[in-house]
PDB file of C-alpha atoms in Angstrom:
ATOM      1  CA  MET A  85      -5.462 -17.466   3.359  1.00 53.00           C
ATOM      2  CA  ASP A  86      -2.538 -16.286   1.251  1.00 85.00           C
ATOM      3  CA  THR A  87      -0.477 -13.528   2.906  1.00 85.00           C
ATOM      4  CA  HIS A  88      -0.226 -11.482  -0.282  1.00 86.00           C
ATOM      5  CA  HIS A  89      -3.985 -11.663  -0.739  1.00 90.00           C
ATOM      6  CA  THR A  90      -4.569 -10.540   2.851  1.00 94.00           C
ATOM      7  CA  LEU A  91      -2.122  -7.630   2.641  1.00 95.00           C
ATOM      8  CA  THR A  92      -3.510  -6.572  -0.730  1.00 95.00           C
ATOM      9  CA  ARG A  93      -7.023  -6.541   0.717  1.00 96.00           C
ATOM     10  CA  MET A  94      -5.865  -4.518   3.730  1.00 97.00           C
ATOM     11  CA  ALA A  95      -3.992  -2.017   1.540  1.00 98.00           C
ATOM     12  CA  ASN A  96      -7.071  -1.627  -0.675  1.00 98.00           C
ATOM     13  CA  GLN A  97      -9.235  -0.926   2.383  1.00 98.00           C
ATOM     14  CA  ILE A  98      -6.807   1.813   3.420  1.00 98.00           C
ATOM     15  CA  GLY A  99      -6.860   3.139  -0.133  1.00 98.00           C
ATOM     16  CA  GLY A 100     -10.657   3.169  -0.151  1.00 98.00           C
ATOM     17  CA  PHE A 101     -10.701   5.335   2.950  1.00 98.00           C
ATOM     18  CA  PHE A 102      -8.180   7.856   1.621  1.00 98.00           C
ATOM     19  CA  GLU A 103      -9.627   7.875  -1.911  1.00 97.00           C
ATOM     20  CA  ALA A 104     -12.626   9.803  -0.571  1.00 96.00           C
ATOM     21  CA  MET A 105     -10.388  12.769   0.249  1.00 97.00           C
ATOM     22  CA  PRO A 106     -10.777  15.722  -2.123  1.00 97.00           C
ATOM     23  CA  ASP A 107      -7.014  16.375  -2.312  1.00 98.00           C
ATOM     24  CA  ARG A 108      -5.423  13.543  -4.318  1.00 98.00           C
ATOM     25  CA  GLN A 109      -1.875  14.292  -3.140  1.00 98.00           C
ATOM     26  CA  GLU A 110      -2.988  14.302   0.482  1.00 98.00           C
ATOM     27  CA  ALA A 111      -4.720  10.966  -0.087  1.00 98.00           C
ATOM     28  CA  LEU A 112      -1.606   9.408  -1.632  1.00 98.00           C
ATOM     29  CA  ALA A 113       0.539  10.654   1.245  1.00 98.00           C
ATOM     30  CA  GLY A 114      -2.012   9.370   3.748  1.00 98.00           C
ATOM     31  CA  ILE A 115      -1.874   5.864   2.316  1.00 99.00           C
ATOM     32  CA  THR A 116       1.891   5.566   2.524  1.00 98.00           C
ATOM     33  CA  LEU A 117       2.038   7.259   5.920  1.00 98.00           C
ATOM     34  CA  HIS A 118      -0.545   4.856   7.335  1.00 98.00           C
ATOM     35  CA  ILE A 119       1.369   1.834   6.041  1.00 98.00           C
ATOM     36  CA  LYS A 120       4.666   3.232   7.308  1.00 98.00           C
ATOM     37  CA  ARG A 121       3.279   3.964  10.786  1.00 98.00           C
ATOM     38  CA  PHE A 122       1.039   0.986  11.439  1.00 98.00           C
ATOM     39  CA  TRP A 123       2.369  -1.949   9.439  1.00 98.00           C
ATOM     40  CA  GLU A 124       5.269  -3.897  10.891  1.00 97.00           C
ATOM     41  CA  PRO A 125       8.380  -4.277   8.692  1.00 97.00           C
ATOM     42  CA  ARG A 126       7.542  -7.898   7.806  1.00 96.00           C
ATOM     43  CA  MET A 127       4.184  -6.807   6.394  1.00 96.00           C
ATOM     44  CA  ARG A 128       5.788  -3.970   4.434  1.00 97.00           C
ATOM     45  CA  ARG A 129       8.373  -6.379   2.956  1.00 96.00           C
ATOM     46  CA  GLU A 130       5.549  -8.658   1.842  1.00 94.00           C
ATOM     47  CA  LEU A 131       3.773  -5.690   0.264  1.00 95.00           C
ATOM     48  CA  GLN A 132       6.983  -4.797  -1.580  1.00 94.00           C
ATOM     49  CA  ASP A 133       7.025  -8.342  -2.944  1.00 92.00           C
ATOM     50  CA  CYS A 134       3.393  -7.942  -4.040  1.00 89.00           C
ATOM     51  CA  LEU A 135       4.335  -4.869  -6.062  1.00 89.00           C
ATOM     52  CA  GLN A 136       7.037  -6.822  -7.889  1.00 88.00           C
ATOM     53  CA  GLN A 137       4.741  -9.711  -8.794  1.00 84.00           C
ATOM     54  CA  GLU A 138       1.429 -10.199 -10.523  1.00 77.00           C
ATOM     55  CA  ASP A 139      -0.253  -9.443  -7.185  1.00 72.00           C
ATOM     56  CA  ALA A 140       0.225  -5.753  -8.011  1.00 84.00           C
ATOM     57  CA  ALA A 141      -2.739  -6.061 -10.371  1.00 88.00           C
ATOM     58  CA  ASN A 142      -4.923  -6.776  -7.331  1.00 93.00           C
ATOM     59  CA  LEU A 143      -4.001  -3.474  -5.696  1.00 95.00           C
ATOM     60  CA  SER A 144      -6.377  -0.606  -6.372  1.00 96.00           C
ATOM     61  CA  PRO A 145      -5.019   2.098  -8.689  1.00 97.00           C
ATOM     62  CA  ILE A 146      -4.725   4.675  -5.889  1.00 98.00           C
ATOM     63  CA  VAL A 147      -2.757   2.255  -3.690  1.00 97.00           C
ATOM     64  CA  ARG A 148      -0.387   1.332  -6.537  1.00 96.00           C
ATOM     65  CA  GLU A 149       0.095   5.009  -7.333  1.00 97.00           C
ATOM     66  CA  ALA A 150       0.803   5.889  -3.698  1.00 98.00           C
ATOM     67  CA  LEU A 151       3.256   3.047  -3.154  1.00 96.00           C
ATOM     68  CA  GLN A 152       5.129   3.738  -6.370  1.00 95.00           C
ATOM     69  CA  ALA A 153       5.309   7.502  -5.768  1.00 96.00           C
ATOM     70  CA  ASP A 154       6.813   7.374  -2.264  1.00 96.00           C
ATOM     71  CA  ASP A 155       9.504   4.926  -1.192  1.00 95.00           C
ATOM     72  CA  SER A 156       9.521   5.996   2.469  1.00 95.00           C
ATOM     73  CA  TRP A 157       7.307   3.043   3.463  1.00 96.00           C
ATOM     74  CA  ARG A 158       9.764   0.472   2.107  1.00 96.00           C
ATOM     75  CA  VAL A 159      12.136  -1.556   4.281  1.00 95.00           C
ATOM     76  CA  PRO A 160      15.364  -3.317   3.269  1.00 89.00           C
ATOM     77  CA  HIS A 161      15.121  -7.025   2.484  1.00 80.00           C
TER      78      HIS A 161
END
């Protein structure tokens, strides 16, 4: 299975969990914090690449919003 597809699916699952929260800002922060804490740097680099390519369209809106609003999850290439 394609790595980008797998990471996109995983990010969307995280987004689905946090999307149920009543506070949108808390949900957005929760998504990026989860990725920052639990995803290894290689996975986060791949996710960064997804955001720069057409794979970004496969990310749910809340995940795209969270990742674009907070750069703290990013790692240098």
